[in-house]
């Protein structure tokens, strides 16, 4: 194990690996430390969706720029990431939902997203498996450039590309402490040795707040157990992700044919709980049967849990802190995968002192001292 | 060619290649990369075979490399759990 690096990235999920790649590309000497294995946490347990239809401009812009990167990523990294742009179909259930949707669509279109409101007929055209009646939907919003990528393949693609550029990735390496002197990051202490560094990127997902404590930062992030399930594989029936903010449900058909989805569990808990619940499975199966009645005859193969790393406003925490060299990259609140490409690029630009493509100062941790604007377009 | 995972059509060579190329040390990593054990049989046939290959290649014990098991134990119809299977 090396004992010195320009930047130590804590966390081998999509964000940690993407930042490692972006920094290595800029000639930096990088070490990634991961307590388990790559994509062990939220990345490897996520719904794999890539959505640009957000209610806050920050999220919508990060997602839009990320999609532009995703589109060329297999070629850039030299590994297939399993990208498919089948769109996101977001159910609208009532007049109030329609008002919010119109507002969102107006903002989204103003930044150049090809989003539109569609009626019941078009819902059935785009995904014949859906029942607008069962969904209790009067309409939907649809953005055809939204989609899906394989979280495992994408994480490994970034990691392998970073390694080729000289980055070191240490699995099964747990951070025990971070030494700070005169307000500056000096050293990362792991169970396998110490690493001297000036920069630490805190990309530890649901465990980020524990890493923050090591440098004396109290972070507002909370780990929330979320559940997901997957069915047996079927022939291709629909290409889009289907979601509803009212019901909290999301589901899509993956490349291998399986239906993968989630919904807030009736027993949703804050804290590091990992046990799956039957009440989730029952609720999810019930709602899936309403949304797509023909799926009632399909078998569920697996369910599992993962953590959302949730902030008070459901927006990520990005950028510098009061500790010099301690960079935040966490608090993704359930959408870290889809905005990782742009987030990683911006933070790499910040660390390297380059001109930053997009202003992310509003996503700094300091925002929690004042009034906050909450992202409401959250599912799962 | 020796098939290890019948549901996902994965051979011994695929597993050895993933271990060599990506440095996999656990079954969880093989699952992520190859979909090993993620098919209809829930990994009942293949996981122990793959574990033996991993143990041989990495020198780790079987206990260290077995993944977590995810419910349900056998595939169950959505309509049965959701309580709306009228037919």
Short mmCIF file of C-alpha atoms in Angstrom, two decimals:
data_model
loop_
_atom_site.label_atom_id
_atom_site.label_comp_id
_atom_site.label_asym_id
_atom_site.label_seq_id
_atom_site.Cartn_x
_atom_site.Cartn_y
_atom_site.Cartn_z
CA UNK A 1 0.00 0.00 0.00
CA UNK A 2 1.25 3.47 -0.93
CA UNK A 3 1.64 5.94 1.94
CA UNK A 4 1.19 9.23 0.07
CA UNK A 5 -1.23 10.68 -2.50
CA UNK A 6 -2.42 14.03 -3.85
CA UNK A 7 -6.02 13.07 -3.05
CA UNK A 8 -7.51 10.26 -0.97
CA UNK A 9 -11.07 9.39 -2.02
CA UNK A 10 -13.10 7.67 0.70
CA UNK A 11 -15.72 5.38 -0.82
CA UNK A 12 -15.62 3.08 -3.85
CA UNK A 13 -19.12 3.76 -5.13
CA UNK A 14 -20.03 5.48 -8.36
CA UNK A 15 -19.07 8.94 -7.09
CA UNK A 16 -15.75 7.88 -5.54
CA UNK A 17 -14.70 5.98 -8.66
CA UNK A 18 -15.85 8.75 -11.01
CA UNK A 19 -13.91 11.40 -9.06
CA UNK A 20 -10.84 9.15 -9.00
CA UNK A 21 -11.05 8.93 -12.79
CA UNK A 22 -11.59 12.67 -13.34
CA UNK A 23 -8.66 13.51 -11.02
CA UNK A 24 -6.35 10.86 -12.47
CA UNK A 25 -7.16 12.25 -15.92
CA UNK A 26 -5.88 15.61 -14.67
CA UNK A 27 -2.57 14.03 -13.63
CA UNK A 28 -3.28 13.73 -9.91
CA UNK A 29 -1.94 10.91 -7.79
CA UNK A 30 -5.07 9.19 -6.41
CA UNK A 31 -5.87 6.56 -3.81
CA UNK A 32 -9.43 5.27 -3.35
CA UNK A 33 -10.14 3.48 -0.08
CA UNK A 34 -13.24 1.28 0.18
CA UNK A 35 -14.33 -0.54 3.34
CA UNK A 36 -15.90 -3.45 1.39
CA UNK A 37 -15.83 -3.82 -2.40
CA UNK A 38 -16.74 -1.50 -5.29
CA UNK A 39 -20.43 -0.52 -5.43
CA UNK A 40 -21.08 -2.29 -2.11
CA UNK A 41 -23.29 0.53 -0.78
CA UNK A 42 -26.02 2.59 -2.41
CA UNK A 43 -24.60 2.33 -5.95
CA UNK A 44 -24.90 -1.45 -6.15
CA UNK A 45 -28.37 -1.44 -4.63
CA UNK A 46 -29.94 1.42 -6.57
CA UNK A 47 -32.72 1.50 -9.16
CA UNK A 48 -30.21 2.31 -11.93
CA UNK A 49 -32.34 5.14 -13.30
CA UNK A 50 -31.06 8.32 -14.90
CA UNK A 51 -33.62 11.10 -14.55
CA UNK A 52 -33.33 14.73 -15.60
CA UNK A 53 -36.89 15.68 -14.62
CA UNK A 54 -36.22 17.36 -11.27
CA UNK A 55 -38.07 20.11 -9.44
CA UNK A 56 -34.95 22.08 -8.49
CA UNK A 57 -32.76 23.62 -11.18
CA UNK A 58 -29.56 22.39 -9.47
CA UNK A 59 -30.60 18.74 -9.74
CA UNK A 60 -32.02 19.15 -13.27
CA UNK A 61 -28.80 20.79 -14.49
CA UNK A 62 -26.52 18.24 -12.80
CA UNK A 63 -28.61 15.44 -14.33
CA UNK A 64 -28.73 17.01 -17.80
CA UNK A 65 -24.97 17.55 -17.90
CA UNK A 66 -24.48 14.02 -16.55
CA UNK A 67 -26.62 12.54 -19.33
CA UNK A 68 -24.42 14.33 -21.87
CA UNK A 69 -21.40 12.62 -20.26
CA UNK A 70 -23.20 9.23 -19.90
CA UNK A 71 -23.91 9.30 -23.65
CA UNK A 72 -20.21 9.17 -24.50
CA UNK A 73 -18.99 7.33 -21.41
CA UNK A 74 -18.62 3.76 -22.75
CA UNK A 75 -16.34 5.14 -25.44
CA UNK A 76 -14.44 7.49 -23.11
CA UNK A 77 -13.75 4.84 -20.46
CA UNK A 78 -13.28 1.90 -22.81
CA UNK A 79 -15.86 -0.28 -21.04
CA UNK A 80 -19.59 -0.70 -21.75
CA UNK A 81 -21.79 0.95 -19.11
CA UNK A 82 -25.11 -0.50 -20.34
CA UNK A 83 -26.75 2.85 -21.14
CA UNK A 84 -30.31 2.77 -22.51
CA UNK A 85 -32.35 5.92 -22.99
CA UNK A 86 -35.96 4.76 -22.84
CA UNK A 87 -37.28 7.82 -21.04
CA UNK A 88 -38.90 8.44 -17.67
CA UNK A 89 -42.68 8.47 -17.42
CA UNK A 90 -43.88 10.35 -14.33
CA UNK A 91 -47.55 9.85 -13.44
CA UNK A 92 -49.76 12.85 -12.76
CA UNK A 93 -52.69 11.93 -10.51
CA UNK A 94 -54.77 15.05 -9.98
CA UNK A 95 -55.15 18.78 -10.65
CA UNK A 96 -52.64 19.69 -7.96
CA UNK A 97 -50.12 17.27 -9.45
CA UNK A 98 -50.80 18.76 -12.87
CA UNK A 99 -50.03 22.26 -11.56
CA UNK A 100 -46.69 21.13 -10.10
CA UNK A 101 -45.90 19.15 -13.28
CA UNK A 102 -46.54 22.20 -15.49
CA UNK A 103 -44.23 24.28 -13.29
CA UNK A 104 -41.51 21.60 -13.40
CA UNK A 105 -41.84 21.10 -17.16
CA UNK A 106 -41.55 24.84 -17.77
CA UNK A 107 -38.27 25.01 -15.81
CA UNK A 108 -36.98 21.78 -17.39
CA UNK A 109 -37.75 22.99 -20.91
CA UNK A 110 -36.08 26.32 -20.15
CA UNK A 111 -32.77 24.46 -19.64
CA UNK A 112 -33.31 22.52 -22.87
CA UNK A 113 -34.84 19.20 -21.77
CA UNK A 114 -37.27 17.63 -24.29
CA UNK A 115 -39.97 17.02 -21.64
CA UNK A 116 -43.68 17.04 -22.45
CA UNK A 117 -47.01 16.30 -20.82
CA UNK A 118 -48.79 13.30 -22.29
CA UNK A 119 -52.35 11.99 -21.92
CA UNK A 120 -53.66 8.54 -21.01
CA UNK A 121 -53.59 7.32 -24.62
CA UNK A 122 -49.94 8.17 -25.03
CA UNK A 123 -49.08 6.54 -21.68
CA UNK A 124 -50.45 3.29 -23.13
CA UNK A 125 -48.63 3.86 -26.41
CA UNK A 126 -45.26 4.35 -24.71
CA UNK A 127 -45.74 1.47 -22.25
CA UNK A 128 -48.66 -0.80 -23.25
CA UNK A 129 -48.20 -2.74 -20.02
CA UNK A 130 -49.45 0.23 -17.95
CA UNK A 131 -53.02 0.77 -16.80
CA UNK A 132 -53.70 4.52 -16.37
CA UNK A 133 -56.82 3.52 -14.43
CA UNK A 134 -54.89 1.31 -12.02
CA UNK A 135 -52.22 3.99 -11.72
CA UNK A 136 -54.97 6.53 -10.97
CA UNK A 137 -53.23 8.72 -13.56
CA UNK A 138 -54.87 11.51 -15.53
CA UNK A 139 -51.69 12.26 -17.47
CA UNK A 140 -47.91 11.97 -17.22
CA UNK A 141 -44.74 13.85 -18.01
CA UNK A 142 -42.28 12.13 -20.33
CA UNK A 143 -38.64 12.87 -21.15
CA UNK A 144 -37.26 10.53 -23.83
CA UNK A 145 -33.57 11.21 -23.06
CA UNK A 146 -33.90 9.99 -19.47
CA UNK A 147 -32.98 6.37 -19.03
CA UNK A 148 -30.92 3.76 -17.29
CA UNK A 149 -27.35 2.47 -17.03
CA UNK A 150 -25.87 -0.54 -15.30
CA UNK A 151 -24.53 0.74 -11.93
CA UNK A 152 -22.02 -2.13 -11.57
CA UNK A 153 -20.65 -1.78 -15.08
CA UNK A 154 -20.49 2.01 -14.79
CA UNK A 155 -18.64 1.90 -11.45
CA UNK A 156 -16.16 -0.72 -12.67
CA UNK A 157 -15.70 1.21 -15.94
CA UNK A 158 -14.71 4.36 -14.03
CA UNK A 159 -12.52 2.33 -11.64
CA UNK A 160 -10.69 0.44 -14.39
CA UNK A 161 -10.15 3.64 -16.40
CA UNK A 162 -8.85 5.40 -13.26
CA UNK A 163 -6.45 2.51 -12.60
CA UNK A 164 -5.11 2.70 -16.14
CA UNK A 165 -4.31 6.35 -15.43
CA UNK A 166 -2.36 5.35 -12.32
CA UNK A 167 -4.97 5.55 -9.55
CA UNK A 168 -4.73 2.98 -6.76
CA UNK A 169 -7.94 1.39 -5.46
CA UNK A 170 -7.73 -0.38 -2.11
CA UNK A 171 -10.71 -2.59 -1.26
CA UNK A 172 -11.36 -3.94 2.25
CA UNK A 173 -9.63 -0.83 3.59
CA UNK A 174 -11.45 1.00 6.35
CA UNK A 175 -10.75 4.59 7.36
CA UNK A 176 -10.19 4.77 11.11
CA UNK A 177 -9.28 8.44 11.49
CA UNK A 178 -8.26 11.58 9.63
CA UNK A 179 -5.52 13.79 11.05
CA UNK A 180 -6.06 17.54 10.74
CA UNK A 181 -3.38 20.11 11.70
CA UNK A 182 -3.95 23.88 11.79
CA UNK A 183 -7.28 23.39 10.05
CA UNK A 184 -5.77 21.42 7.16
CA UNK A 185 -6.08 17.76 6.17
CA UNK A 186 -2.77 15.93 6.74
CA UNK A 187 -3.22 12.19 6.89
CA UNK A 188 -5.77 9.38 6.50
CA UNK A 189 -5.38 6.47 8.90
CA UNK A 190 -6.74 3.11 7.74
CA UNK A 191 -6.74 -0.43 9.09
CA UNK A 192 -3.98 -1.18 6.58
CA UNK A 193 -1.73 1.82 7.08
CA UNK A 194 -1.47 5.60 6.90
CA UNK A 195 -1.68 7.83 3.80
CA UNK A 196 -0.24 11.37 3.77
CA UNK A 197 -2.40 13.74 1.72
CA UNK A 198 -3.62 17.34 1.36
CA UNK A 199 -7.06 16.42 0.04
CA UNK A 200 -9.74 14.01 1.21
CA UNK A 201 -12.97 13.47 -0.74
CA UNK A 202 -15.78 12.26 1.50
CA UNK A 203 -17.77 10.01 -0.86
CA UNK A 204 -18.74 7.42 1.74
CA UNK A 205 -22.48 7.54 1.02
CA UNK A 206 -24.59 6.70 4.06
CA UNK A 207 -21.41 6.55 6.16
CA UNK A 208 -20.27 10.05 5.16
CA UNK A 209 -21.45 11.59 8.40
CA UNK A 210 -19.18 9.18 10.31
CA UNK A 211 -16.23 10.32 8.15
CA UNK A 212 -17.24 13.96 8.80
CA UNK A 213 -17.02 13.36 12.55
CA UNK A 214 -13.36 12.36 12.15
CA UNK A 215 -12.49 15.94 11.17
CA UNK A 216 -14.91 17.44 13.67
CA UNK A 217 -17.75 18.25 11.26
CA UNK A 218 -21.34 17.65 12.36
CA UNK A 219 -23.23 16.71 9.19
CA UNK A 220 -27.04 16.70 8.83
CA UNK A 221 -27.11 13.50 6.70
CA UNK A 222 -29.29 10.60 7.86
CA UNK A 223 -29.05 6.99 6.62
CA UNK A 224 -32.53 5.77 5.62
CA UNK A 225 -33.16 2.12 4.80
CA UNK A 226 -34.77 1.73 1.35
CA UNK A 227 -36.00 -1.47 -0.26
CA UNK A 228 -36.09 -2.80 -3.79
CA UNK A 229 -37.10 -6.00 -5.59
CA UNK A 230 -36.55 -7.72 -8.90
CA UNK A 231 -38.61 -10.23 -10.90
CA UNK A 232 -37.69 -13.09 -13.18
CA UNK A 233 -36.55 -11.99 -16.65
CA UNK A 234 -39.22 -11.44 -19.32
CA UNK A 235 -39.16 -10.53 -22.99
CA UNK A 236 -38.90 -6.78 -23.57
CA UNK A 237 -42.24 -5.09 -22.90
CA UNK A 238 -41.41 -1.45 -22.20
CA UNK A 239 -38.38 0.84 -22.32
CA UNK A 240 -39.15 3.62 -19.87
CA UNK A 241 -38.84 3.99 -16.13
CA UNK A 242 -42.28 4.52 -14.54
CA UNK A 243 -42.49 6.62 -11.39
CA UNK A 244 -45.00 8.48 -9.22
CA UNK A 245 -44.21 11.11 -6.59
CA UNK A 246 -47.60 10.50 -4.95
CA UNK A 247 -47.16 6.73 -4.53
CA UNK A 248 -43.35 6.87 -4.32
CA UNK A 249 -43.14 3.90 -6.69
CA UNK A 250 -40.55 3.40 -9.41
CA UNK A 251 -40.00 0.44 -11.75
CA UNK A 252 -38.41 -0.35 -15.09
CA UNK A 253 -37.42 -3.32 -17.19
CA UNK A 254 -33.66 -3.90 -17.19
CA UNK A 255 -31.54 -5.04 -20.11
CA UNK A 256 -31.74 -8.72 -19.13
CA UNK A 257 -35.56 -8.49 -19.00
CA UNK A 258 -36.19 -8.39 -15.26
CA UNK A 259 -38.53 -5.79 -13.72
CA UNK A 260 -36.72 -3.85 -10.99
CA UNK A 261 -38.44 -1.42 -8.67
CA UNK A 262 -39.06 0.02 -5.25
CA UNK A 263 -41.51 1.97 -3.13
CA UNK A 264 -41.25 3.53 0.35
CA UNK A 265 -41.64 0.76 2.88
CA UNK A 266 -44.43 0.97 5.46
CA UNK A 267 -41.68 0.21 8.00
CA UNK A 268 -39.13 2.70 6.65
CA UNK A 269 -36.47 3.38 9.27
CA UNK A 270 -33.73 5.91 9.92
CA UNK A 271 -30.46 4.31 11.02
CA UNK A 272 -28.17 1.55 9.82
CA UNK A 273 -30.82 -1.17 9.43
CA UNK A 274 -30.28 -3.66 6.63
CA UNK A 275 -33.01 -6.28 7.09
CA UNK A 276 -35.58 -6.55 4.25
CA UNK A 277 -39.27 -6.49 5.26
CA UNK A 278 -42.23 -8.52 4.05
CA UNK A 279 -44.48 -5.47 4.34
CA UNK A 280 -42.41 -3.77 1.62
CA UNK A 281 -42.77 -6.78 -0.67
CA UNK A 282 -46.52 -6.91 -0.09
CA UNK A 283 -46.99 -3.18 -0.70
CA UNK A 284 -44.76 -3.21 -3.79
CA UNK A 285 -46.51 -6.25 -5.26
CA UNK A 286 -49.91 -4.69 -4.61
CA UNK A 287 -48.98 -1.42 -6.32
CA UNK A 288 -47.21 -3.14 -9.23
CA UNK A 289 -50.38 -5.15 -9.82
CA UNK A 290 -52.33 -1.89 -10.07
CA UNK A 291 -49.84 -0.11 -12.32
CA UNK A 292 -49.28 -3.08 -14.64
CA UNK A 293 -51.97 -5.76 -14.07
CA UNK A 294 -50.32 -8.35 -16.31
CA UNK A 295 -47.30 -8.43 -13.98
CA UNK A 296 -49.41 -10.21 -11.34
CA UNK A 297 -48.41 -13.49 -12.95
CA UNK A 298 -44.69 -12.74 -12.84
CA UNK A 299 -42.47 -14.09 -10.08
CA UNK A 300 -40.39 -12.00 -7.72
CA UNK A 301 -36.86 -13.39 -7.46
CA UNK A 302 -35.21 -11.17 -4.88
CA UNK A 303 -35.58 -8.24 -2.54
CA UNK A 304 -32.86 -6.28 -0.80
CA UNK A 305 -32.15 -3.07 1.08
CA UNK A 306 -29.78 -0.16 0.69
CA UNK A 307 -29.39 3.30 2.16
CA UNK A 308 -30.42 6.71 0.95
CA UNK A 309 -27.93 9.23 2.40
CA UNK A 310 -30.60 11.86 3.08
CA UNK A 311 -30.06 15.59 3.69
CA UNK A 312 -32.72 17.97 5.07
CA UNK A 313 -33.42 19.37 1.58
CA UNK A 314 -32.79 16.14 -0.41
CA UNK A 315 -30.00 17.91 -2.33
CA UNK A 316 -26.39 16.70 -2.26
CA UNK A 317 -23.61 18.23 -0.17
CA UNK A 318 -20.76 19.19 -2.48
CA UNK A 319 -17.55 21.14 -2.21
CA UNK A 320 -15.22 22.68 0.32
CA UNK A 321 -15.64 22.85 4.09
CA UNK A 322 -14.14 24.77 7.01
CA UNK A 323 -11.38 22.12 7.06
CA UNK A 324 -8.93 22.94 4.26
CA UNK A 325 -8.67 20.03 1.83
CA UNK A 326 -11.76 18.19 3.13
CA UNK A 327 -14.15 17.99 0.16
CA UNK A 328 -17.73 16.80 0.49
CA UNK A 329 -19.37 14.55 -2.11
CA UNK A 330 -22.36 13.00 -0.39
CA UNK A 331 -25.95 13.49 0.75
CA UNK A 332 -27.31 12.37 -2.60
CA UNK A 333 -30.65 11.39 -1.03
CA UNK A 334 -31.35 8.59 -3.51
CA UNK A 335 -30.03 10.03 -6.77
CA UNK A 336 -26.25 9.84 -6.51
CA UNK A 337 -25.86 7.46 -9.44
CA UNK A 338 -27.57 9.59 -12.06
CA UNK A 339 -25.68 12.81 -11.34
CA UNK A 340 -22.27 11.25 -10.61
CA UNK A 341 -20.58 12.00 -13.98
CA UNK A 342 -21.09 15.78 -13.71
CA UNK A 343 -20.59 15.91 -9.94
CA UNK A 344 -17.24 14.14 -10.31
CA UNK A 345 -16.12 16.48 -13.08
CA UNK A 346 -17.06 19.61 -11.10
CA UNK A 347 -15.31 18.47 -7.92
CA UNK A 348 -12.21 17.49 -9.88
CA UNK A 349 -12.17 20.99 -11.41
CA UNK A 350 -12.56 22.48 -7.93
CA UNK A 351 -9.70 20.42 -6.45
CA UNK A 352 -7.41 21.20 -9.40
CA UNK A 353 -8.15 24.93 -9.23
CA UNK A 354 -9.65 24.98 -12.74
CA UNK A 355 -12.55 27.10 -13.92
CA UNK A 356 -15.72 25.29 -12.80
CA UNK A 357 -18.34 24.48 -15.50
CA UNK A 358 -21.29 25.06 -13.18
CA UNK A 359 -21.77 27.04 -9.97
CA UNK A 360 -22.28 24.57 -7.12
CA UNK A 361 -21.71 26.98 -4.25
CA UNK A 362 -25.37 26.67 -3.24
CA UNK A 363 -24.81 22.96 -2.59
CA UNK A 364 -22.13 23.68 0.00
CA UNK A 365 -22.73 22.32 3.52
CA UNK A 366 -22.99 25.90 4.86
CA UNK A 367 -26.49 26.21 3.35
CA UNK A 368 -28.02 24.39 6.34
CA UNK A 369 -27.30 27.45 8.49
CA UNK A 370 -30.01 29.40 6.63
CA UNK A 371 -33.40 28.74 5.06
CA UNK A 372 -33.52 25.71 2.76
CA UNK A 373 -35.34 24.93 -0.50
CA UNK A 374 -36.37 21.29 -0.55
CA UNK A 375 -36.24 18.98 -3.61
CA UNK A 376 -39.74 17.45 -3.63
CA UNK A 377 -39.45 15.24 -6.71
CA UNK A 378 -38.17 12.17 -4.82
CA UNK A 379 -39.28 8.53 -5.13
CA UNK A 380 -38.39 5.12 -3.68
CA UNK B 1 -16.25 -25.34 -21.49
CA UNK B 2 -17.68 -25.96 -18.02
CA UNK B 3 -20.98 -24.19 -17.24
CA UNK B 4 -21.17 -23.04 -13.62
CA UNK B 5 -24.34 -20.90 -13.58
CA UNK B 6 -27.05 -22.40 -15.77
CA UNK B 7 -29.63 -19.61 -15.36
CA UNK B 8 -27.27 -16.88 -16.51
CA UNK B 9 -25.10 -19.05 -18.76
CA UNK B 10 -21.76 -18.38 -17.04
CA UNK B 11 -18.77 -20.66 -17.53
CA UNK B 12 -15.76 -21.41 -15.36
CA UNK B 13 -13.67 -19.40 -17.84
CA UNK B 14 -15.92 -16.34 -17.36
CA UNK B 15 -15.38 -16.57 -13.61
CA UNK B 16 -11.62 -17.05 -13.85
CA UNK B 17 -11.42 -14.12 -16.29
CA UNK B 18 -13.40 -11.83 -13.94
CA UNK B 19 -11.12 -12.78 -11.05
CA UNK B 20 -7.98 -12.12 -13.10
CA UNK B 21 -9.16 -9.00 -14.94
CA UNK B 22 -11.13 -7.18 -12.23
CA UNK B 23 -9.47 -8.61 -9.13
CA UNK B 24 -12.68 -10.09 -7.70
CA UNK B 25 -12.23 -11.57 -4.24
CA UNK B 26 -15.85 -12.28 -3.24
CA UNK B 27 -18.95 -13.87 -4.71
CA UNK B 28 -20.71 -10.54 -4.30
CA UNK B 29 -18.30 -9.02 -6.82
CA UNK B 30 -18.83 -11.90 -9.25
CA UNK B 31 -22.59 -11.39 -8.89
CA UNK B 32 -22.18 -7.70 -9.73
CA UNK B 33 -20.03 -8.30 -12.78
CA UNK B 34 -21.44 -11.51 -14.24
CA UNK B 35 -24.97 -11.85 -12.76
CA UNK B 36 -23.73 -15.10 -11.24
CA UNK B 37 -26.46 -16.65 -9.08
CA UNK B 38 -29.01 -13.97 -9.95
CA UNK B 39 -31.25 -16.19 -12.09
CA UNK B 40 -34.36 -18.22 -11.38
CA UNK B 41 -32.68 -20.84 -9.17
CA UNK B 42 -31.39 -18.11 -6.83
CA UNK B 43 -27.85 -19.39 -7.04
CA UNK B 44 -28.56 -22.72 -5.44
CA UNK B 45 -26.48 -24.67 -7.95
CA UNK B 46 -23.76 -22.24 -8.92
CA UNK B 47 -22.76 -20.23 -5.88
CA UNK B 48 -21.00 -23.04 -4.07
CA UNK B 49 -19.21 -24.07 -7.28
CA UNK B 50 -18.12 -20.47 -7.89
CA UNK B 51 -17.07 -20.17 -4.25
CA UNK B 52 -14.74 -23.13 -4.71
CA UNK B 53 -13.17 -21.53 -7.79
CA UNK B 54 -12.69 -18.28 -5.86
CA UNK B 55 -11.23 -20.08 -2.86
CA UNK B 56 -8.78 -21.90 -5.13
CA UNK B 57 -7.72 -18.70 -6.93
CA UNK B 58 -7.55 -16.33 -3.94
CA UNK B 59 -6.56 -18.67 -1.11
CA UNK B 60 -9.53 -17.40 0.97
CA UNK B 61 -11.87 -19.67 2.90
CA UNK B 62 -15.41 -20.41 1.62
CA UNK B 63 -16.89 -18.54 4.63
CA UNK B 64 -15.06 -15.33 3.68
CA UNK B 65 -16.43 -15.26 0.15
CA UNK B 66 -20.08 -16.32 0.45
CA UNK B 67 -22.54 -13.44 -0.26
CA UNK B 68 -25.62 -12.39 1.70
CA UNK B 69 -28.78 -14.27 0.75
CA UNK B 70 -31.79 -12.27 -0.34
CA UNK B 71 -35.43 -13.28 0.17
CA UNK B 72 -37.77 -14.70 -1.02
CA UNK B 73 -36.31 -18.22 -0.84
CA UNK B 74 -38.30 -19.32 -3.89
CA UNK B 75 -39.81 -17.10 -6.62
CA UNK B 76 -43.33 -15.92 -5.71
CA UNK B 77 -46.00 -14.40 -8.00
CA UNK B 78 -46.60 -10.68 -7.64
CA UNK B 79 -50.38 -11.26 -7.65
CA UNK B 80 -50.07 -13.77 -4.80
CA UNK B 81 -48.19 -11.36 -2.55
CA UNK B 82 -50.16 -8.31 -3.67
CA UNK B 83 -53.39 -10.13 -2.86
CA UNK B 84 -55.19 -9.48 -6.14
CA UNK B 85 -54.93 -12.70 -8.12
CA UNK B 86 -58.61 -13.05 -9.05
CA UNK B 87 -58.14 -15.81 -11.62
#
